[in-house]
Amino acid sequence: MRIDIITVLPELLESPLNHSILKRAQDKNLAEIVVHNLRDYTLDKHRRVDDYPFGGEAGMVMQIEPIDRAISYLKSQRNYDEVIFTTPDGEKFDQRMANNLSMSGNLIFLCGHYKGIDYRIREHLITREVTIGDYVLTGGELAAAIMCDAIVRLIPGAIGDEQSALSDSFQDNLLAPPVYTRPAEYKGWKVPDILLSGHQRKIDEWKHDQALERTRRLRPDLLDE
Ligand code: 6GU
């Protein structure tokens, strides 16, 4: 899988994309993530990629030409499953969308910024508009990094223990049960006896009960789905 991210702030994506699971997935050639500085695609001699809005509102608007040139260049190199625009008014990103996108061949993320982007980009070049939640971030970069993380870790082989992606919170609409490690007692705070019992069937039952109980208490909306 290849992910191309188009942004005016490539530095912001450097660290999150080059550590931990995302780094490992790239080292193992399971995923290739390439960040593009939008300013490299402008023809403007001052490398500007925004301009004042028609109709005179406050704030700047990202221009169509550099974005069209960046996307056209990428599309000339390979086929893409989606051209995703990160924007607070998009469709809500969730585990189901992460699962679906993790089965893609190639994806483009265009990170939104400023007041917005020329709407013709959204009409003609974007196939999907996605948000990570109902709050406003300064730009779409951190949202794109979050989505990449959620998508890439689902590629088979990206996580060491294949089971662990399957037992994630949300994968079956249940929150994960509590986990513990040694010592079995710390300052009088004990690990539940059942986990030390060695009865695997009972332990599995306990984990499932815990997952249900935590979901009912903390996220009852997940059980309605
Ligand atoms: Cl995708 N972009 C911005 N700017 N803010 C957001 C977001 C995206 N998702 C939640 N807030």
PDB file of C-alpha atoms and ligand atoms in Angstrom:
ATOM      1  CA  MET A   1       0.000   0.000   0.000  1.00  0.00           C
ATOM      2  CA  ARG A   2       1.193   3.488  -0.814  1.00  0.00           C
ATOM      3  CA  ILE A   3      -0.084   6.655   0.852  1.00  0.00           C
ATOM      4  CA  ASP A   4       0.766  10.083  -0.553  1.00  0.00           C
ATOM      5  CA  ILE A   5       0.071  13.062   1.693  1.00  0.00           C
ATOM      6  CA  ILE A   6      -0.107  16.559   0.211  1.00  0.00           C
ATOM      7  CA  THR A   7       0.451  19.325   2.744  1.00  0.00           C
ATOM      8  CA  VAL A   8       1.803  22.838   3.310  1.00  0.00           C
ATOM      9  CA  LEU A   9       3.398  21.624   6.576  1.00  0.00           C
ATOM     10  CA  PRO A  10       5.421  18.472   5.795  1.00  0.00           C
ATOM     11  CA  GLU A  11       7.452  18.901   9.017  1.00  0.00           C
ATOM     12  CA  LEU A  12       4.315  18.334  11.075  1.00  0.00           C
ATOM     13  CA  LEU A  13       3.983  14.811   9.646  1.00  0.00           C
ATOM     14  CA  GLU A  14       7.607  13.745   9.954  1.00  0.00           C
ATOM     15  CA  SER A  15       7.624  12.419  13.492  1.00  0.00           C
ATOM     16  CA  PRO A  16       4.245  10.640  13.701  1.00  0.00           C
ATOM     17  CA  LEU A  17       4.837   8.780  10.421  1.00  0.00           C
ATOM     18  CA  ASN A  18       8.380   7.673  11.185  1.00  0.00           C
ATOM     19  CA  HIS A  19       8.141   5.920  14.521  1.00  0.00           C
ATOM     20  CA  SER A  20       6.739   2.776  16.027  1.00  0.00           C
ATOM     21  CA  ILE A  21       4.306   0.721  13.952  1.00  0.00           C
ATOM     22  CA  LEU A  22       4.242   3.135  11.015  1.00  0.00           C
ATOM     23  CA  LYS A  23       8.017   3.016  10.779  1.00  0.00           C
ATOM     24  CA  ARG A  24       8.091  -0.763  11.095  1.00  0.00           C
ATOM     25  CA  ALA A  25       5.420  -1.205   8.413  1.00  0.00           C
ATOM     26  CA  GLN A  26       7.484   0.951   6.062  1.00  0.00           C
ATOM     27  CA  ASP A  27      10.742  -0.841   6.936  1.00  0.00           C
ATOM     28  CA  LYS A  28       9.009  -4.138   6.094  1.00  0.00           C
ATOM     29  CA  ASN A  29       7.732  -2.687   2.783  1.00  0.00           C
ATOM     30  CA  LEU A  30       4.125  -3.231   3.830  1.00  0.00           C
ATOM     31  CA  ALA A  31       3.410   0.459   3.375  1.00  0.00           C
ATOM     32  CA  GLU A  32       5.101   3.396   1.724  1.00  0.00           C
ATOM     33  CA  ILE A  33       4.123   6.832   3.000  1.00  0.00           C
ATOM     34  CA  VAL A  34       5.336   9.808   0.979  1.00  0.00           C
ATOM     35  CA  VAL A  35       4.810  13.401   2.108  1.00  0.00           C
ATOM     36  CA  HIS A  36       4.655  16.127  -0.559  1.00  0.00           C
ATOM     37  CA  ASN A  37       5.135  19.818   0.077  1.00  0.00           C
ATOM     38  CA  LEU A  38       2.322  21.527  -1.830  1.00  0.00           C
ATOM     39  CA  ARG A  39       4.595  24.529  -2.413  1.00  0.00           C
ATOM     40  CA  ASP A  40       6.756  22.337  -4.676  1.00  0.00           C
ATOM     41  CA  TYR A  41       3.838  22.224  -7.116  1.00  0.00           C
ATOM     42  CA  THR A  42       3.036  25.914  -7.416  1.00  0.00           C
ATOM     43  CA  LEU A  43       4.154  27.930 -10.439  1.00  0.00           C
ATOM     44  CA  ASP A  44       4.104  31.120  -8.336  1.00  0.00           C
ATOM     45  CA  LYS A  45       7.577  32.584  -7.891  1.00  0.00           C
ATOM     46  CA  HIS A  46       6.883  33.320  -4.226  1.00  0.00           C
ATOM     47  CA  ARG A  47       5.660  29.723  -3.742  1.00  0.00           C
ATOM     48  CA  ARG A  48       2.245  30.947  -2.629  1.00  0.00           C
ATOM     49  CA  VAL A  49      -0.519  28.383  -2.508  1.00  0.00           C
ATOM     50  CA  ASP A  50      -3.374  30.527  -1.134  1.00  0.00           C
ATOM     51  CA  ASP A  51      -5.246  33.666  -2.110  1.00  0.00           C
ATOM     52  CA  TYR A  52      -8.078  35.952  -0.968  1.00  0.00           C
ATOM     53  CA  PRO A  53     -11.592  34.524  -1.285  1.00  0.00           C
ATOM     54  CA  PHE A  54     -14.015  35.787  -3.935  1.00  0.00           C
ATOM     55  CA  GLY A  55     -16.949  37.487  -2.264  1.00  0.00           C
ATOM     56  CA  GLY A  56     -14.754  38.979   0.429  1.00  0.00           C
ATOM     57  CA  GLU A  57     -14.808  36.937   3.604  1.00  0.00           C
ATOM     58  CA  ALA A  58     -12.075  36.719   6.226  1.00  0.00           C
ATOM     59  CA  GLY A  59      -9.200  34.279   5.780  1.00  0.00           C
ATOM     60  CA  MET A  60      -7.304  32.793   2.873  1.00  0.00           C
ATOM     61  CA  VAL A  61      -8.320  30.001   0.531  1.00  0.00           C
ATOM     62  CA  MET A  62      -6.046  27.314  -0.901  1.00  0.00           C
ATOM     63  CA  GLN A  63      -5.759  27.684  -4.657  1.00  0.00           C
ATOM     64  CA  ILE A  64      -6.780  25.078  -7.188  1.00  0.00           C
ATOM     65  CA  GLU A  65      -3.718  25.072  -9.434  1.00  0.00           C
ATOM     66  CA  PRO A  66      -0.974  23.707  -7.134  1.00  0.00           C
ATOM     67  CA  ILE A  67      -3.346  21.083  -5.770  1.00  0.00           C
ATOM     68  CA  ASP A  68      -4.448  20.024  -9.256  1.00  0.00           C
ATOM     69  CA  ARG A  69      -0.821  19.815 -10.360  1.00  0.00           C
ATOM     70  CA  ALA A  70       0.158  17.724  -7.327  1.00  0.00           C
ATOM     71  CA  ILE A  71      -2.754  15.296  -7.699  1.00  0.00           C
ATOM     72  CA  SER A  72      -2.328  15.061 -11.500  1.00  0.00           C
ATOM     73  CA  TYR A  73       1.353  14.294 -11.100  1.00  0.00           C
ATOM     74  CA  LEU A  74       0.629  11.497  -8.605  1.00  0.00           C
ATOM     75  CA  LYS A  75      -2.168  10.063 -10.760  1.00  0.00           C
ATOM     76  CA  SER A  76       0.215   9.963 -13.739  1.00  0.00           C
ATOM     77  CA  GLN A  77       2.468   7.648 -11.717  1.00  0.00           C
ATOM     78  CA  ARG A  78      -0.096   5.100 -10.469  1.00  0.00           C
ATOM     79  CA  ASN A  79      -3.791   4.495  -9.845  1.00  0.00           C
ATOM     80  CA  TYR A  80      -5.396   5.623  -6.606  1.00  0.00           C
ATOM     81  CA  ASP A  81      -8.372   4.098  -4.787  1.00  0.00           C
ATOM     82  CA  GLU A  82      -9.330   7.380  -3.122  1.00  0.00           C
ATOM     83  CA  VAL A  83      -8.299  11.023  -3.034  1.00  0.00           C
ATOM     84  CA  ILE A  84      -9.186  11.961   0.525  1.00  0.00           C
ATOM     85  CA  PHE A  85      -9.603  15.531   1.774  1.00  0.00           C
ATOM     86  CA  THR A  86      -9.257  16.018   5.527  1.00  0.00           C
ATOM     87  CA  THR A  87     -11.854  18.519   6.687  1.00  0.00           C
ATOM     88  CA  PRO A  88     -14.020  19.051   9.776  1.00  0.00           C
ATOM     89  CA  ASP A  89     -17.178  18.877   7.608  1.00  0.00           C
ATOM     90  CA  GLY A  90     -16.342  15.445   6.173  1.00  0.00           C
ATOM     91  CA  GLU A  91     -17.664  11.971   6.896  1.00  0.00           C
ATOM     92  CA  LYS A  92     -16.643  10.722  10.362  1.00  0.00           C
ATOM     93  CA  PHE A  93     -13.599   8.423  10.379  1.00  0.00           C
ATOM     94  CA  ASP A  94     -14.077   5.261  12.435  1.00  0.00           C
ATOM     95  CA  GLN A  95     -12.732   1.724  12.765  1.00  0.00           C
ATOM     96  CA  ARG A  96     -14.927   0.453   9.940  1.00  0.00           C
ATOM     97  CA  MET A  97     -13.540   3.069   7.563  1.00  0.00           C
ATOM     98  CA  ALA A  98     -10.002   2.231   8.752  1.00  0.00           C
ATOM     99  CA  ASN A  99     -10.646  -1.453   7.983  1.00  0.00           C
ATOM    100  CA  ASN A 100     -11.937  -0.643   4.502  1.00  0.00           C
ATOM    101  CA  LEU A 101      -9.155   1.793   3.662  1.00  0.00           C
ATOM    102  CA  SER A 102      -6.500  -0.660   4.912  1.00  0.00           C
ATOM    103  CA  MET A 103      -7.455  -2.905   1.988  1.00  0.00           C
ATOM    104  CA  SER A 104      -6.658  -0.154  -0.541  1.00  0.00           C
ATOM    105  CA  GLY A 105      -3.754  -0.206  -2.948  1.00  0.00           C
ATOM    106  CA  ASN A 106      -2.944   3.512  -3.037  1.00  0.00           C
ATOM    107  CA  LEU A 107      -4.388   6.549  -1.292  1.00  0.00           C
ATOM    108  CA  ILE A 108      -3.884  10.300  -1.518  1.00  0.00           C
ATOM    109  CA  PHE A 109      -4.542  12.522   1.493  1.00  0.00           C
ATOM    110  CA  LEU A 110      -4.905  16.228   0.853  1.00  0.00           C
ATOM    111  CA  CYS A 111      -4.591  18.164   4.124  1.00  0.00           C
ATOM    112  CA  GLY A 112      -6.970  21.086   4.429  1.00  0.00           C
ATOM    113  CA  HIS A 113      -5.781  24.427   5.775  1.00  0.00           C
ATOM    114  CA  TYR A 114      -6.615  28.091   6.192  1.00  0.00           C
ATOM    115  CA  LYS A 115     -10.249  28.965   5.744  1.00  0.00           C
ATOM    116  CA  GLY A 116     -10.718  26.185   3.234  1.00  0.00           C
ATOM    117  CA  ILE A 117      -9.845  25.152  -0.277  1.00  0.00           C
ATOM    118  CA  ASP A 118     -11.285  26.336  -3.581  1.00  0.00           C
ATOM    119  CA  TYR A 119     -14.528  24.383  -3.743  1.00  0.00           C
ATOM    120  CA  ARG A 120     -13.829  23.215  -7.312  1.00  0.00           C
ATOM    121  CA  ILE A 121     -11.111  20.964  -5.873  1.00  0.00           C
ATOM    122  CA  ARG A 122     -13.713  19.228  -3.753  1.00  0.00           C
ATOM    123  CA  GLU A 123     -16.122  18.974  -6.680  1.00  0.00           C
ATOM    124  CA  HIS A 124     -13.696  17.650  -9.266  1.00  0.00           C
ATOM    125  CA  LEU A 125     -10.605  16.130  -7.666  1.00  0.00           C
ATOM    126  CA  ILE A 126     -11.615  14.703  -4.292  1.00  0.00           C
ATOM    127  CA  THR A 127     -13.371  11.335  -3.960  1.00  0.00           C
ATOM    128  CA  ARG A 128     -13.888  11.347  -0.192  1.00  0.00           C
ATOM    129  CA  GLU A 129     -14.024  13.980   2.570  1.00  0.00           C
ATOM    130  CA  VAL A 130     -13.183  12.782   6.050  1.00  0.00           C
ATOM    131  CA  THR A 131     -13.058  14.212   9.587  1.00  0.00           C
ATOM    132  CA  ILE A 132     -11.713  12.574  12.752  1.00  0.00           C
ATOM    133  CA  GLY A 133     -14.266  14.169  15.079  1.00  0.00           C
ATOM    134  CA  ASP A 134     -16.419  17.132  15.986  1.00  0.00           C
ATOM    135  CA  TYR A 135     -13.746  19.673  16.882  1.00  0.00           C
ATOM    136  CA  VAL A 136     -11.658  22.005  14.760  1.00  0.00           C
ATOM    137  CA  LEU A 137      -7.935  21.477  14.273  1.00  0.00           C
ATOM    138  CA  THR A 138      -5.604  24.097  12.813  1.00  0.00           C
ATOM    139  CA  GLY A 139      -5.025  21.904   9.776  1.00  0.00           C
ATOM    140  CA  GLY A 140      -5.692  18.439   8.440  1.00  0.00           C
ATOM    141  CA  GLU A 141      -2.132  17.154   9.013  1.00  0.00           C
ATOM    142  CA  LEU A 142      -2.625  15.667  12.459  1.00  0.00           C
ATOM    143  CA  ALA A 143      -5.929  14.176  11.331  1.00  0.00           C
ATOM    144  CA  ALA A 144      -4.176  12.584   8.310  1.00  0.00           C
ATOM    145  CA  ALA A 145      -1.450  11.210  10.609  1.00  0.00           C
ATOM    146  CA  ILE A 146      -4.086   9.683  12.881  1.00  0.00           C
ATOM    147  CA  MET A 147      -5.919   8.089   9.974  1.00  0.00           C
ATOM    148  CA  CYS A 148      -2.656   6.715   8.511  1.00  0.00           C
ATOM    149  CA  ASP A 149      -1.802   5.184  11.870  1.00  0.00           C
ATOM    150  CA  ALA A 150      -5.224   3.553  12.208  1.00  0.00           C
ATOM    151  CA  ILE A 151      -5.106   2.256   8.591  1.00  0.00           C
ATOM    152  CA  VAL A 152      -1.503   1.046   8.342  1.00  0.00           C
ATOM    153  CA  ARG A 153      -1.504  -0.906  11.613  1.00  0.00           C
ATOM    154  CA  LEU A 154      -4.318  -3.045  10.153  1.00  0.00           C
ATOM    155  CA  ILE A 155      -2.214  -4.236   7.200  1.00  0.00           C
ATOM    156  CA  PRO A 156      -1.417  -7.916   7.869  1.00  0.00           C
ATOM    157  CA  GLY A 157       2.099  -8.151   9.285  1.00  0.00           C
ATOM    158  CA  ALA A 158       2.255  -4.545  10.523  1.00  0.00           C
ATOM    159  CA  ILE A 159       1.725  -5.556  14.149  1.00  0.00           C
ATOM    160  CA  GLY A 160       3.872  -8.351  15.521  1.00  0.00           C
ATOM    161  CA  ASP A 161       1.073 -10.303  17.144  1.00  0.00           C
ATOM    162  CA  GLU A 162      -1.584 -10.699  14.435  1.00  0.00           C
ATOM    163  CA  GLN A 163      -4.187 -11.395  17.088  1.00  0.00           C
ATOM    164  CA  SER A 164      -3.686  -8.045  18.695  1.00  0.00           C
ATOM    165  CA  ALA A 165      -5.334  -6.021  15.903  1.00  0.00           C
ATOM    166  CA  LEU A 166      -8.343  -8.333  16.096  1.00  0.00           C
ATOM    167  CA  SER A 167      -8.719  -7.849  19.858  1.00  0.00           C
ATOM    168  CA  ASP A 168      -8.557  -4.031  19.653  1.00  0.00           C
ATOM    169  CA  SER A 169     -11.257  -1.955  21.206  1.00  0.00           C
ATOM    170  CA  PHE A 170     -13.961  -1.283  18.579  1.00  0.00           C
ATOM    171  CA  GLN A 171     -12.992  -4.118  16.252  1.00  0.00           C
ATOM    172  CA  ASP A 172     -16.100  -5.995  17.437  1.00  0.00           C
ATOM    173  CA  ASN A 173     -17.870  -2.871  18.769  1.00  0.00           C
ATOM    174  CA  LEU A 174     -16.676  -3.742  22.287  1.00  0.00           C
ATOM    175  CA  LEU A 175     -14.129  -1.913  24.416  1.00  0.00           C
ATOM    176  CA  ALA A 176     -11.095  -4.017  25.299  1.00  0.00           C
ATOM    177  CA  PRO A 177     -10.997  -5.721  28.734  1.00  0.00           C
ATOM    178  CA  PRO A 178      -8.437  -4.543  31.334  1.00  0.00           C
ATOM    179  CA  VAL A 179      -4.910  -5.965  31.112  1.00  0.00           C
ATOM    180  CA  TYR A 180      -2.304  -6.402  33.851  1.00  0.00           C
ATOM    181  CA  THR A 181       1.335  -7.436  34.197  1.00  0.00           C
ATOM    182  CA  ARG A 182       3.720  -8.280  37.039  1.00  0.00           C
ATOM    183  CA  PRO A 183       3.830  -7.780  39.935  1.00  0.00           C
ATOM    184  CA  ALA A 184       0.581  -9.553  40.857  1.00  0.00           C
ATOM    185  CA  GLU A 185       0.319  -7.223  43.866  1.00  0.00           C
ATOM    186  CA  TYR A 186       1.621  -3.667  44.159  1.00  0.00           C
ATOM    187  CA  LYS A 187       1.028  -1.503  47.265  1.00  0.00           C
ATOM    188  CA  GLY A 188      -1.798  -3.900  48.115  1.00  0.00           C
ATOM    189  CA  TRP A 189      -3.466  -3.365  44.682  1.00  0.00           C
ATOM    190  CA  LYS A 190      -4.179  -6.816  43.333  1.00  0.00           C
ATOM    191  CA  VAL A 191      -4.550  -8.274  39.873  1.00  0.00           C
ATOM    192  CA  PRO A 192      -7.917 -10.109  39.615  1.00  0.00           C
ATOM    193  CA  ASP A 193      -7.478 -13.692  40.904  1.00  0.00           C
ATOM    194  CA  ILE A 194      -9.087 -15.208  37.831  1.00  0.00           C
ATOM    195  CA  LEU A 195      -6.184 -14.078  35.628  1.00  0.00           C
ATOM    196  CA  LEU A 196      -3.731 -15.996  37.824  1.00  0.00           C
ATOM    197  CA  SER A 197      -5.917 -19.121  37.959  1.00  0.00           C
ATOM    198  CA  GLY A 198      -4.696 -20.868  34.818  1.00  0.00           C
ATOM    199  CA  HIS A 199      -8.294 -21.736  33.713  1.00  0.00           C
ATOM    200  CA  GLN A 200      -8.122 -20.426  30.151  1.00  0.00           C
ATOM    201  CA  ARG A 201     -11.832 -20.931  29.389  1.00  0.00           C
ATOM    202  CA  LYS A 202     -12.866 -19.059  32.532  1.00  0.00           C
ATOM    203  CA  ILE A 203     -10.315 -16.341  31.799  1.00  0.00           C
ATOM    204  CA  ASP A 204     -11.749 -15.868  28.291  1.00  0.00           C
ATOM    205  CA  GLU A 205     -15.266 -15.687  29.769  1.00  0.00           C
ATOM    206  CA  TRP A 206     -14.098 -13.107  32.295  1.00  0.00           C
ATOM    207  CA  LYS A 207     -12.486 -11.008  29.557  1.00  0.00           C
ATOM    208  CA  HIS A 208     -15.654 -11.075  27.497  1.00  0.00           C
ATOM    209  CA  ASP A 209     -17.788 -10.147  30.546  1.00  0.00           C
ATOM    210  CA  GLN A 210     -15.417  -7.282  31.332  1.00  0.00           C
ATOM    211  CA  ALA A 211     -15.522  -6.061  27.732  1.00  0.00           C
ATOM    212  CA  LEU A 212     -19.331  -6.090  27.799  1.00  0.00           C
ATOM    213  CA  GLU A 213     -19.519  -4.414  31.206  1.00  0.00           C
ATOM    214  CA  ARG A 214     -17.073  -1.638  30.266  1.00  0.00           C
ATOM    215  CA  THR A 215     -18.848  -1.042  26.961  1.00  0.00           C
ATOM    216  CA  ARG A 216     -22.276  -0.890  28.671  1.00  0.00           C
ATOM    217  CA  ARG A 217     -20.940   1.572  31.254  1.00  0.00           C
ATOM    218  CA  LEU A 218     -18.637   3.773  29.123  1.00  0.00           C
ATOM    219  CA  ARG A 219     -19.936   3.512  25.535  1.00  0.00           C
ATOM    220  CA  PRO A 220     -23.523   2.195  25.524  1.00  0.00           C
ATOM    221  CA  ASP A 221     -23.917   3.725  22.032  1.00  0.00           C
ATOM    222  CA  LEU A 222     -21.600   0.991  20.642  1.00  0.00           C
ATOM    223  CA  LEU A 223     -24.005  -1.744  21.766  1.00  0.00           C
ATOM    224  CA  ASP A 224     -26.889  -0.099  19.912  1.00  0.00           C
ATOM    225  CA  GLU A 225     -25.094  -0.475  16.571  1.00  0.00           C
TER     226      GLU A 225
HETATM  227 CL1  6GU B   1      -9.828  16.243   9.142  1.00  0.00          CL
HETATM  228  N1  6GU B   1      -9.356  18.748   9.803  1.00  0.00           N
HETATM  229  C1  6GU B   1      -9.426  19.788  10.635  1.00  0.00           C
HETATM  230  N2  6GU B   1      -8.878  20.944  10.266  1.00  0.00           N
HETATM  231  N3  6GU B   1     -10.008  19.735  11.825  1.00  0.00           N
HETATM  232  C2  6GU B   1     -10.534  18.568  12.173  1.00  0.00           C
HETATM  233  C3  6GU B   1     -10.484  17.435  11.369  1.00  0.00           C
HETATM  234  C4  6GU B   1      -9.884  17.558  10.161  1.00  0.00           C
HETATM  235  N4  6GU B   1     -11.107  16.418  12.002  1.00  0.00           N
HETATM  236  C5  6GU B   1     -11.502  16.931  13.157  1.00  0.00           C
HETATM  237  N5  6GU B   1     -11.171  18.222  13.273  1.00  0.00           N
END
